[in-house]
PDB file of C-alpha atoms in Angstrom:
ATOM      1  CA  MET A   1      22.076 -74.464  72.349  1.00 35.00           C
ATOM      2  CA  PHE A   2      22.665 -77.923  74.145  1.00 37.00           C
ATOM      3  CA  LYS A   3      24.688 -77.449  77.321  1.00 47.00           C
ATOM      4  CA  LYS A   4      26.485 -80.534  78.869  1.00 53.00           C
ATOM      5  CA  LYS A   5      25.449 -80.941  82.384  1.00 57.00           C
ATOM      6  CA  LYS A   6      28.364 -80.498  84.946  1.00 65.00           C
ATOM      7  CA  GLU A   7      29.634 -83.723  86.355  1.00 71.00           C
ATOM      8  CA  PRO A   8      30.442 -83.244  90.155  1.00 72.00           C
ATOM      9  CA  MET A   9      33.447 -84.783  91.556  1.00 80.00           C
ATOM     10  CA  ARG A  10      33.348 -87.381  94.246  1.00 82.00           C
ATOM     11  CA  MET A  11      33.983 -86.568  97.922  1.00 83.00           C
ATOM     12  CA  GLU A  12      36.941 -88.893  97.944  1.00 84.00           C
ATOM     13  CA  GLU A  13      38.574 -86.966  95.245  1.00 87.00           C
ATOM     14  CA  VAL A  14      38.368 -83.579  97.252  1.00 90.00           C
ATOM     15  CA  GLN A  15      41.629 -83.730  99.208  1.00 91.00           C
ATOM     16  CA  SER A  16      43.741 -85.050  96.323  1.00 91.00           C
ATOM     17  CA  THR A  17      42.338 -82.449  93.979  1.00 92.00           C
ATOM     18  CA  TRP A  18      42.996 -79.740  96.586  1.00 94.00           C
ATOM     19  CA  GLU A  19      46.617 -80.791  96.816  1.00 92.00           C
ATOM     20  CA  ASN A  20      47.105 -80.929  93.156  1.00 93.00           C
ATOM     21  CA  LEU A  21      45.366 -77.354  93.025  1.00 94.00           C
ATOM     22  CA  VAL A  22      47.754 -75.906  95.520  1.00 93.00           C
ATOM     23  CA  LYS A  23      50.782 -76.906  93.516  1.00 92.00           C
ATOM     24  CA  LEU A  24      49.294 -75.914  90.442  1.00 93.00           C
ATOM     25  CA  GLU A  25      48.595 -72.374  91.621  1.00 93.00           C
ATOM     26  CA  ARG A  26      52.229 -72.090  92.766  1.00 93.00           C
ATOM     27  CA  THR A  27      53.468 -73.366  89.465  1.00 93.00           C
ATOM     28  CA  LEU A  28      51.443 -70.909  87.390  1.00 94.00           C
ATOM     29  CA  ARG A  29      52.316 -68.019  89.539  1.00 93.00           C
ATOM     30  CA  ARG A  30      55.889 -69.053  89.007  1.00 94.00           C
ATOM     31  CA  ASN A  31      55.661 -69.574  85.325  1.00 94.00           C
ATOM     32  CA  GLN A  32      53.697 -66.292  84.722  1.00 93.00           C
ATOM     33  CA  ARG A  33      56.892 -64.376  86.138  1.00 93.00           C
ATOM     34  CA  VAL A  34      59.060 -66.710  84.240  1.00 94.00           C
ATOM     35  CA  GLY A  35      57.128 -66.185  80.987  1.00 92.00           C
ATOM     36  CA  ARG A  36      57.198 -62.369  81.212  1.00 92.00           C
ATOM     37  CA  ILE A  37      60.827 -62.382  81.318  1.00 94.00           C
ATOM     38  CA  ILE A  38      62.109 -65.210  79.036  1.00 94.00           C
ATOM     39  CA  GLN A  39      59.722 -64.582  76.200  1.00 93.00           C
ATOM     40  CA  PRO A  40      60.905 -61.056  75.385  1.00 93.00           C
ATOM     41  CA  VAL A  41      64.465 -61.671  76.342  1.00 94.00           C
ATOM     42  CA  GLY A  42      64.826 -65.074  74.646  1.00 94.00           C
ATOM     43  CA  THR A  43      63.096 -63.565  71.539  1.00 93.00           C
ATOM     44  CA  ILE A  44      65.295 -60.515  71.274  1.00 93.00           C
ATOM     45  CA  ILE A  45      68.336 -62.693  71.413  1.00 95.00           C
ATOM     46  CA  PHE A  46      67.016 -65.073  68.934  1.00 96.00           C
ATOM     47  CA  MET A  47      66.254 -62.344  66.443  1.00 94.00           C
ATOM     48  CA  PHE A  48      69.875 -60.780  66.813  1.00 93.00           C
ATOM     49  CA  ASN A  49      71.516 -64.141  66.178  1.00 95.00           C
ATOM     50  CA  LEU A  50      68.984 -65.017  63.302  1.00 94.00           C
ATOM     51  CA  LEU A  51      69.909 -61.801  61.723  1.00 91.00           C
ATOM     52  CA  LEU A  52      73.725 -62.547  62.101  1.00 93.00           C
ATOM     53  CA  THR A  53      73.170 -65.847  60.673  1.00 93.00           C
ATOM     54  CA  THR A  54      71.249 -64.633  57.799  1.00 90.00           C
ATOM     55  CA  GLY A  55      74.116 -62.192  57.026  1.00 88.00           C
ATOM     56  CA  ASN A  56      76.527 -65.079  57.333  1.00 90.00           C
ATOM     57  CA  PHE A  57      74.720 -67.018  54.645  1.00 87.00           C
ATOM     58  CA  ILE A  58      74.769 -64.003  52.478  1.00 82.00           C
ATOM     59  CA  LEU A  59      78.646 -63.873  52.882  1.00 85.00           C
ATOM     60  CA  PHE A  60      79.033 -67.643  52.414  1.00 87.00           C
ATOM     61  CA  LEU A  61      77.283 -67.314  48.857  1.00 80.00           C
ATOM     62  CA  ASN A  62      80.419 -65.070  48.158  1.00 77.00           C
ATOM     63  CA  ASN A  63      78.422 -63.112  45.297  1.00 67.00           C
ATOM     64  CA  ASP A  64      80.463 -59.866  44.525  1.00 70.00           C
ATOM     65  CA  PHE A  65      77.517 -58.096  43.387  1.00 64.00           C
ATOM     66  CA  VAL A  66      75.448 -58.865  46.585  1.00 68.00           C
ATOM     67  CA  ASN A  67      78.563 -58.254  48.850  1.00 71.00           C
ATOM     68  CA  ARG A  68      78.882 -54.984  47.388  1.00 72.00           C
ATOM     69  CA  PHE A  69      75.411 -53.729  48.734  1.00 68.00           C
ATOM     70  CA  PHE A  70      75.705 -55.988  52.053  1.00 75.00           C
ATOM     71  CA  GLU A  71      78.815 -53.882  52.912  1.00 76.00           C
ATOM     72  CA  LYS A  72      76.712 -50.788  52.746  1.00 72.00           C
ATOM     73  CA  VAL A  73      74.323 -52.090  55.709  1.00 73.00           C
ATOM     74  CA  PRO A  74      75.399 -50.246  58.904  1.00 75.00           C
ATOM     75  CA  ILE A  75      77.125 -52.102  61.562  1.00 82.00           C
ATOM     76  CA  LEU A  76      76.019 -55.737  60.430  1.00 81.00           C
ATOM     77  CA  PRO A  77      78.836 -56.663  58.123  1.00 82.00           C
ATOM     78  CA  SER A  78      81.452 -56.091  60.946  1.00 87.00           C
ATOM     79  CA  LEU A  79      79.375 -58.413  63.268  1.00 88.00           C
ATOM     80  CA  VAL A  80      78.788 -60.979  60.758  1.00 89.00           C
ATOM     81  CA  GLU A  81      82.641 -61.085  59.488  1.00 87.00           C
ATOM     82  CA  PRO A  82      84.053 -63.189  62.336  1.00 87.00           C
ATOM     83  CA  LEU A  83      81.509 -65.950  61.993  1.00 89.00           C
ATOM     84  CA  PRO A  84      82.735 -69.173  60.697  1.00 88.00           C
ATOM     85  CA  ARG A  85      81.790 -70.146  57.104  1.00 84.00           C
ATOM     86  CA  GLY A  86      82.926 -73.528  55.978  1.00 81.00           C
ATOM     87  CA  GLY A  87      81.001 -75.986  53.875  1.00 85.00           C
ATOM     88  CA  TRP A  88      77.144 -76.139  53.709  1.00 87.00           C
ATOM     89  CA  GLY A  89      76.822 -78.728  56.437  1.00 89.00           C
ATOM     90  CA  SER A  90      79.145 -77.059  58.808  1.00 89.00           C
ATOM     91  CA  LEU A  91      77.261 -73.675  58.048  1.00 90.00           C
ATOM     92  CA  ILE A  92      73.886 -75.149  58.628  1.00 91.00           C
ATOM     93  CA  VAL A  93      74.845 -76.813  61.923  1.00 92.00           C
ATOM     94  CA  PHE A  94      76.586 -73.656  63.218  1.00 93.00           C
ATOM     95  CA  SER A  95      73.552 -71.557  62.281  1.00 92.00           C
ATOM     96  CA  ILE A  96      71.042 -73.882  64.196  1.00 93.00           C
ATOM     97  CA  LEU A  97      73.310 -74.065  67.184  1.00 93.00           C
ATOM     98  CA  PHE A  98      74.274 -70.268  67.286  1.00 94.00           C
ATOM     99  CA  THR A  99      70.713 -69.235  66.775  1.00 95.00           C
ATOM    100  CA  TYR A 100      68.783 -71.496  68.987  1.00 96.00           C
ATOM    101  CA  MET A 101      70.980 -72.870  71.689  1.00 95.00           C
ATOM    102  CA  ILE A 102      72.418 -69.504  72.954  1.00 95.00           C
ATOM    103  CA  PRO A 103      68.824 -67.787  73.696  1.00 96.00           C
ATOM    104  CA  LEU A 104      67.481 -71.210  75.039  1.00 96.00           C
ATOM    105  CA  MET A 105      70.481 -71.482  77.431  1.00 96.00           C
ATOM    106  CA  ILE A 106      69.875 -67.939  78.728  1.00 96.00           C
ATOM    107  CA  SER A 107      66.355 -68.650  79.140  1.00 95.00           C
ATOM    108  CA  ALA A 108      66.986 -72.026  80.966  1.00 96.00           C
ATOM    109  CA  ALA A 109      69.185 -70.154  83.309  1.00 96.00           C
ATOM    110  CA  ILE A 110      66.635 -67.490  84.010  1.00 95.00           C
ATOM    111  CA  ALA A 111      64.000 -69.982  84.555  1.00 95.00           C
ATOM    112  CA  GLY A 112      66.376 -72.105  86.731  1.00 95.00           C
ATOM    113  CA  VAL A 113      66.884 -69.012  89.131  1.00 95.00           C
ATOM    114  CA  PHE A 114      63.042 -68.542  89.403  1.00 94.00           C
ATOM    115  CA  TYR A 115      62.537 -72.456  90.094  1.00 93.00           C
ATOM    116  CA  TYR A 116      65.233 -72.273  92.734  1.00 93.00           C
ATOM    117  CA  LEU A 117      63.811 -69.263  94.466  1.00 92.00           C
ATOM    118  CA  ASP A 118      60.311 -70.678  94.309  1.00 91.00           C
ATOM    119  CA  TYR A 119      61.402 -73.907  95.852  1.00 89.00           C
ATOM    120  CA  LYS A 120      63.427 -72.138  98.504  1.00 89.00           C
ATOM    121  CA  LYS A 121      60.132 -70.150  99.483  1.00 87.00           C
ATOM    122  CA  HIS A 122      57.559 -73.037  99.475  1.00 81.00           C
ATOM    123  CA  GLY A 123      59.489 -76.238  99.534  1.00 77.00           C
ATOM    124  CA  ASN A 124      57.046 -79.070 100.125  1.00 77.00           C
ATOM    125  CA  ALA A 125      54.892 -76.838 102.263  1.00 75.00           C
ATOM    126  CA  LYS A 126      51.270 -77.943 102.298  1.00 82.00           C
ATOM    127  CA  GLU A 127      48.160 -75.735 102.581  1.00 87.00           C
ATOM    128  CA  PRO A 128      45.559 -77.296 104.694  1.00 89.00           C
ATOM    129  CA  LEU A 129      41.739 -77.676 103.684  1.00 90.00           C
ATOM    130  CA  ASN A 130      39.899 -77.195 106.941  1.00 89.00           C
ATOM    131  CA  GLY A 131      36.206 -76.632 107.885  1.00 89.00           C
ATOM    132  CA  SER A 132      32.986 -78.409 107.049  1.00 91.00           C
ATOM    133  CA  GLN A 133      32.274 -80.181 104.079  1.00 91.00           C
ATOM    134  CA  ILE A 134      30.618 -77.146 102.588  1.00 92.00           C
ATOM    135  CA  ASP A 135      33.627 -74.941 103.471  1.00 92.00           C
ATOM    136  CA  LYS A 136      35.946 -77.416 101.826  1.00 92.00           C
ATOM    137  CA  ALA A 137      33.940 -77.578  98.622  1.00 92.00           C
ATOM    138  CA  LYS A 138      33.791 -73.680  98.522  1.00 93.00           C
ATOM    139  CA  ALA A 139      37.487 -73.497  99.185  1.00 94.00           C
ATOM    140  CA  LEU A 140      37.965 -75.984  96.418  1.00 94.00           C
ATOM    141  CA  THR A 141      35.867 -74.202  93.976  1.00 94.00           C
ATOM    142  CA  ASN A 142      37.649 -70.897  94.650  1.00 94.00           C
ATOM    143  CA  LYS A 143      40.979 -72.482  94.286  1.00 95.00           C
ATOM    144  CA  ALA A 144      40.134 -74.238  90.945  1.00 94.00           C
ATOM    145  CA  GLU A 145      38.842 -70.870  89.617  1.00 94.00           C
ATOM    146  CA  THR A 146      41.988 -69.124  90.656  1.00 95.00           C
ATOM    147  CA  ALA A 147      43.981 -71.598  88.756  1.00 94.00           C
ATOM    148  CA  TYR A 148      41.967 -71.284  85.607  1.00 94.00           C
ATOM    149  CA  VAL A 149      42.291 -67.482  85.851  1.00 93.00           C
ATOM    150  CA  LEU A 150      45.963 -67.681  86.138  1.00 93.00           C
ATOM    151  CA  ARG A 151      46.131 -69.990  83.127  1.00 92.00           C
ATOM    152  CA  ARG A 152      44.125 -67.556  81.172  1.00 91.00           C
ATOM    153  CA  GLU A 153      46.456 -64.599  82.083  1.00 89.00           C
ATOM    154  CA  MET A 154      49.582 -66.370  81.065  1.00 88.00           C
ATOM    155  CA  PRO A 155      51.641 -64.052  78.757  1.00 85.00           C
ATOM    156  CA  ARG A 156      51.147 -64.766  75.081  1.00 83.00           C
ATOM    157  CA  TRP A 157      53.780 -63.962  72.769  1.00 81.00           C
ATOM    158  CA  SER A 158      53.267 -62.963  68.966  1.00 84.00           C
ATOM    159  CA  VAL A 159      56.284 -63.657  66.400  1.00 88.00           C
ATOM    160  CA  TYR A 160      54.999 -61.685  63.494  1.00 90.00           C
ATOM    161  CA  PRO A 161      56.145 -58.309  64.539  1.00 91.00           C
ATOM    162  CA  GLU A 162      59.530 -59.730  65.084  1.00 90.00           C
ATOM    163  CA  ALA A 163      59.534 -61.728  61.824  1.00 90.00           C
ATOM    164  CA  GLY A 164      58.398 -58.153  60.094  1.00 89.00           C
ATOM    165  CA  ILE A 165      61.364 -56.580  61.660  1.00 88.00           C
ATOM    166  CA  LEU A 166      63.970 -59.194  60.515  1.00 88.00           C
ATOM    167  CA  THR A 167      62.561 -59.158  56.872  1.00 86.00           C
ATOM    168  CA  GLY A 168      62.776 -55.399  56.811  1.00 84.00           C
ATOM    169  CA  VAL A 169      66.389 -55.471  57.781  1.00 83.00           C
ATOM    170  CA  VAL A 170      66.972 -57.662  55.154  1.00 80.00           C
ATOM    171  CA  ALA A 171      64.973 -55.928  52.744  1.00 78.00           C
ATOM    172  CA  VAL A 172      67.333 -52.849  53.256  1.00 76.00           C
ATOM    173  CA  LEU A 173      70.048 -54.691  51.285  1.00 72.00           C
ATOM    174  CA  ILE A 174      67.719 -54.919  48.173  1.00 71.00           C
ATOM    175  CA  LEU A 175      66.588 -51.529  48.451  1.00 72.00           C
ATOM    176  CA  PHE A 176      70.208 -50.264  48.183  1.00 71.00           C
ATOM    177  CA  ALA A 177      70.566 -52.229  45.050  1.00 67.00           C
ATOM    178  CA  MET A 178      67.151 -50.645  43.685  1.00 67.00           C
ATOM    179  CA  LEU A 179      68.504 -47.187  44.614  1.00 67.00           C
ATOM    180  CA  HIS A 180      71.850 -47.872  42.824  1.00 65.00           C
ATOM    181  CA  PHE A 181      69.996 -49.000  39.573  1.00 62.00           C
ATOM    182  CA  ALA A 182      67.357 -46.432  39.571  1.00 62.00           C
ATOM    183  CA  THR A 183      69.835 -43.466  40.030  1.00 63.00           C
ATOM    184  CA  SER A 184      72.533 -44.463  37.622  1.00 61.00           C
ATOM    185  CA  ASP A 185      73.295 -42.555  34.515  1.00 56.00           C
ATOM    186  CA  SER A 186      71.943 -45.213  32.265  1.00 54.00           C
ATOM    187  CA  PRO A 187      69.327 -47.101  34.358  1.00 56.00           C
ATOM    188  CA  ALA A 188      69.398 -50.847  33.852  1.00 58.00           C
ATOM    189  CA  VAL A 189      65.823 -51.705  33.472  1.00 56.00           C
ATOM    190  CA  LEU A 190      66.246 -55.695  33.657  1.00 56.00           C
ATOM    191  CA  GLU A 191      68.484 -55.270  36.839  1.00 61.00           C
ATOM    192  CA  LEU A 192      65.895 -53.041  38.282  1.00 58.00           C
ATOM    193  CA  ALA A 193      63.083 -55.346  37.429  1.00 61.00           C
ATOM    194  CA  LEU A 194      65.041 -58.211  39.071  1.00 63.00           C
ATOM    195  CA  THR A 195      65.701 -56.227  42.317  1.00 64.00           C
ATOM    196  CA  CYS A 196      61.890 -55.389  42.426  1.00 66.00           C
ATOM    197  CA  LEU A 197      61.136 -59.094  42.266  1.00 67.00           C
ATOM    198  CA  ALA A 198      63.741 -59.918  44.656  1.00 67.00           C
ATOM    199  CA  LEU A 199      62.210 -57.385  47.211  1.00 68.00           C
ATOM    200  CA  LEU A 200      58.756 -59.123  46.648  1.00 69.00           C
ATOM    201  CA  LEU A 201      60.252 -62.480  47.348  1.00 72.00           C
ATOM    202  CA  CYS A 202      62.037 -61.156  50.355  1.00 71.00           C
ATOM    203  CA  LEU A 203      58.763 -59.552  51.709  1.00 74.00           C
ATOM    204  CA  PHE A 204      56.381 -62.412  50.965  1.00 80.00           C
ATOM    205  CA  VAL A 205      58.558 -65.512  51.337  1.00 83.00           C
ATOM    206  CA  LEU A 206      61.361 -64.584  53.764  1.00 85.00           C
ATOM    207  CA  PHE A 207      58.865 -63.046  56.020  1.00 89.00           C
ATOM    208  CA  TRP A 208      57.196 -66.522  56.352  1.00 91.00           C
ATOM    209  CA  VAL A 209      60.328 -68.343  56.798  1.00 91.00           C
ATOM    210  CA  TYR A 210      61.366 -66.122  59.857  1.00 92.00           C
ATOM    211  CA  VAL A 211      57.798 -66.729  61.181  1.00 93.00           C
ATOM    212  CA  LEU A 212      58.322 -70.403  61.023  1.00 94.00           C
ATOM    213  CA  LEU A 213      61.725 -70.289  62.677  1.00 94.00           C
ATOM    214  CA  LEU A 214      60.259 -67.878  65.447  1.00 94.00           C
ATOM    215  CA  LEU A 215      57.551 -70.282  66.079  1.00 94.00           C
ATOM    216  CA  VAL A 216      59.897 -73.126  66.529  1.00 95.00           C
ATOM    217  CA  PHE A 217      61.972 -71.064  69.138  1.00 95.00           C
ATOM    218  CA  ALA A 218      58.746 -69.875  70.866  1.00 93.00           C
ATOM    219  CA  GLY A 219      57.656 -73.332  71.245  1.00 92.00           C
ATOM    220  CA  LEU A 220      61.029 -74.546  72.507  1.00 94.00           C
ATOM    221  CA  ASN A 221      61.314 -71.478  74.716  1.00 94.00           C
ATOM    222  CA  GLY A 222      57.846 -72.042  76.261  1.00 90.00           C
ATOM    223  CA  PHE A 223      58.791 -75.288  77.839  1.00 91.00           C
ATOM    224  CA  PHE A 224      60.487 -73.318  80.577  1.00 92.00           C
ATOM    225  CA  CYS A 225      57.118 -71.877  81.527  1.00 89.00           C
ATOM    226  CA  TYR A 226      54.643 -74.758  80.370  1.00 86.00           C
ATOM    227  CA  ALA A 227      51.205 -74.681  81.639  1.00 84.00           C
ATOM    228  CA  SER A 228      48.219 -77.050  81.609  1.00 82.00           C
ATOM    229  CA  SER A 229      45.574 -76.744  79.063  1.00 86.00           C
ATOM    230  CA  GLU A 230      43.015 -73.865  79.689  1.00 89.00           C
ATOM    231  CA  TRP A 231      40.354 -75.990  78.712  1.00 90.00           C
ATOM    232  CA  LYS A 232      41.381 -78.718  81.054  1.00 91.00           C
ATOM    233  CA  LEU A 233      41.623 -76.364  83.952  1.00 93.00           C
ATOM    234  CA  TYR A 234      38.165 -74.880  83.088  1.00 92.00           C
ATOM    235  CA  GLU A 235      36.546 -78.558  83.119  1.00 92.00           C
ATOM    236  CA  GLN A 236      38.237 -78.976  86.519  1.00 92.00           C
ATOM    237  CA  TYR A 237      36.720 -75.822  87.717  1.00 93.00           C
ATOM    238  CA  GLN A 238      33.306 -76.852  86.599  1.00 91.00           C
ATOM    239  CA  ARG A 239      33.499 -80.034  88.324  1.00 92.00           C
ATOM    240  CA  CYS A 240      34.656 -78.540  91.634  1.00 92.00           C
ATOM    241  CA  ASP A 241      31.782 -76.028  91.252  1.00 91.00           C
ATOM    242  CA  ALA A 242      29.054 -78.838  90.641  1.00 90.00           C
ATOM    243  CA  TYR A 243      30.420 -80.443  93.881  1.00 91.00           C
ATOM    244  CA  TRP A 244      29.951 -77.277  95.773  1.00 91.00           C
ATOM    245  CA  GLU A 245      26.408 -77.011  94.768  1.00 89.00           C
ATOM    246  CA  SER A 246      25.747 -80.535  95.189  1.00 88.00           C
ATOM    247  CA  VAL A 247      26.692 -80.380  99.080  1.00 91.00           C
ATOM    248  CA  ASP A 248      25.506 -76.791  99.834  1.00 89.00           C
ATOM    249  CA  PRO A 249      21.697 -76.401  99.597  1.00 90.00           C
ATOM    250  CA  LEU A 250      21.847 -72.671 100.051  1.00 89.00           C
ATOM    251  CA  GLU A 251      24.052 -72.171  97.115  1.00 87.00           C
ATOM    252  CA  HIS A 252      21.795 -74.404  94.943  1.00 83.00           C
ATOM    253  CA  ASN A 253      18.670 -72.679  95.814  1.00 87.00           C
ATOM    254  CA  SER A 254      20.486 -69.249  95.248  1.00 86.00           C
ATOM    255  CA  ARG A 255      21.686 -70.316  91.777  1.00 82.00           C
ATOM    256  CA  MET A 256      18.048 -71.461  91.003  1.00 85.00           C
ATOM    257  CA  GLU A 257      16.595 -68.310  92.061  1.00 86.00           C
ATOM    258  CA  GLU A 258      19.080 -66.570  89.730  1.00 83.00           C
ATOM    259  CA  LEU A 259      18.099 -68.896  86.810  1.00 82.00           C
ATOM    260  CA  ARG A 260      14.328 -68.336  87.561  1.00 82.00           C
ATOM    261  CA  ILE A 261      14.911 -64.409  87.464  1.00 84.00           C
ATOM    262  CA  LEU A 262      17.021 -64.659  84.325  1.00 83.00           C
ATOM    263  CA  SER A 263      14.479 -66.910  82.541  1.00 80.00           C
ATOM    264  CA  GLU A 264      11.636 -64.387  83.510  1.00 78.00           C
ATOM    265  CA  ARG A 265      13.835 -61.440  82.096  1.00 81.00           C
ATOM    266  CA  ARG A 266      14.158 -63.393  78.877  1.00 81.00           C
ATOM    267  CA  HIS A 267      10.500 -64.223  78.637  1.00 72.00           C
ATOM    268  CA  ARG A 268       9.421 -60.566  79.205  1.00 80.00           C
ATOM    269  CA  ARG A 269      11.912 -59.410  76.565  1.00 80.00           C
ATOM    270  CA  LYS A 270      10.649 -61.924  74.146  1.00 75.00           C
ATOM    271  CA  MET A 271       7.085 -60.831  74.862  1.00 75.00           C
ATOM    272  CA  THR A 272       8.089 -57.132  74.393  1.00 77.00           C
ATOM    273  CA  ALA A 273       9.526 -57.871  71.160  1.00 71.00           C
ATOM    274  CA  GLU A 274       6.679 -59.803  69.918  1.00 69.00           C
ATOM    275  CA  GLU A 275       4.323 -57.062  70.680  1.00 68.00           C
ATOM    276  CA  THR A 276       6.493 -54.400  68.966  1.00 71.00           C
ATOM    277  CA  ALA A 277       6.542 -56.547  65.844  1.00 60.00           C
TER     278      ALA A 277
END
């Protein structure tokens, strides 16, 4: 497989790259801590508000048959009842603001605290780059590797379990209706079939609607702990590493020796495989 040769950075780029990497490392460490808090906290609040707005839509439809079973859901009806229900426009605007703005504002407040503490701790403090050209190249490579590893370890959040939970809660409403028809003295076959169809729609359509809404929220929430592209940081590490190798003959010779040993091992394995065959 063809491997693109690493392009080393120029000597005049070393100091500016070092300063950028120092700032980037601090940013990534801060954003790791922010992400580990605001992602679960924001998502839980968003899920709860989305569940309430779903119930609010159900009450807005004002269907006596649906309302009868909605009232059997534990706790949820009493929480939804105080929410405003006007026309379609006001309902949609309220739902968006209530569902998205509250968790995003809480996430922003949490992130703001971490930003303030981080600035108070570091401020505009600079980390010097001292030593010989080789020492600087090695330190630069280590700093670039640290930034890349921190970026890879940034917390990732999946929205699919949350969407499944929300779908399951809403599906309880349909299950109540199914149980009602199935256990009645004269089971209504048509109504039972319709509730089965509604359950399938709930599980396979509503689930993806919730996934989409959660993905939008996760994207907005992620701005509070934004990080550079992982691939971009890897390329930067490769350039720093190539620069170190270009200015350090010992490091270069060591790597050439490692490549020679690795090549000999591969050749021996290949010869062994051919003899066995």
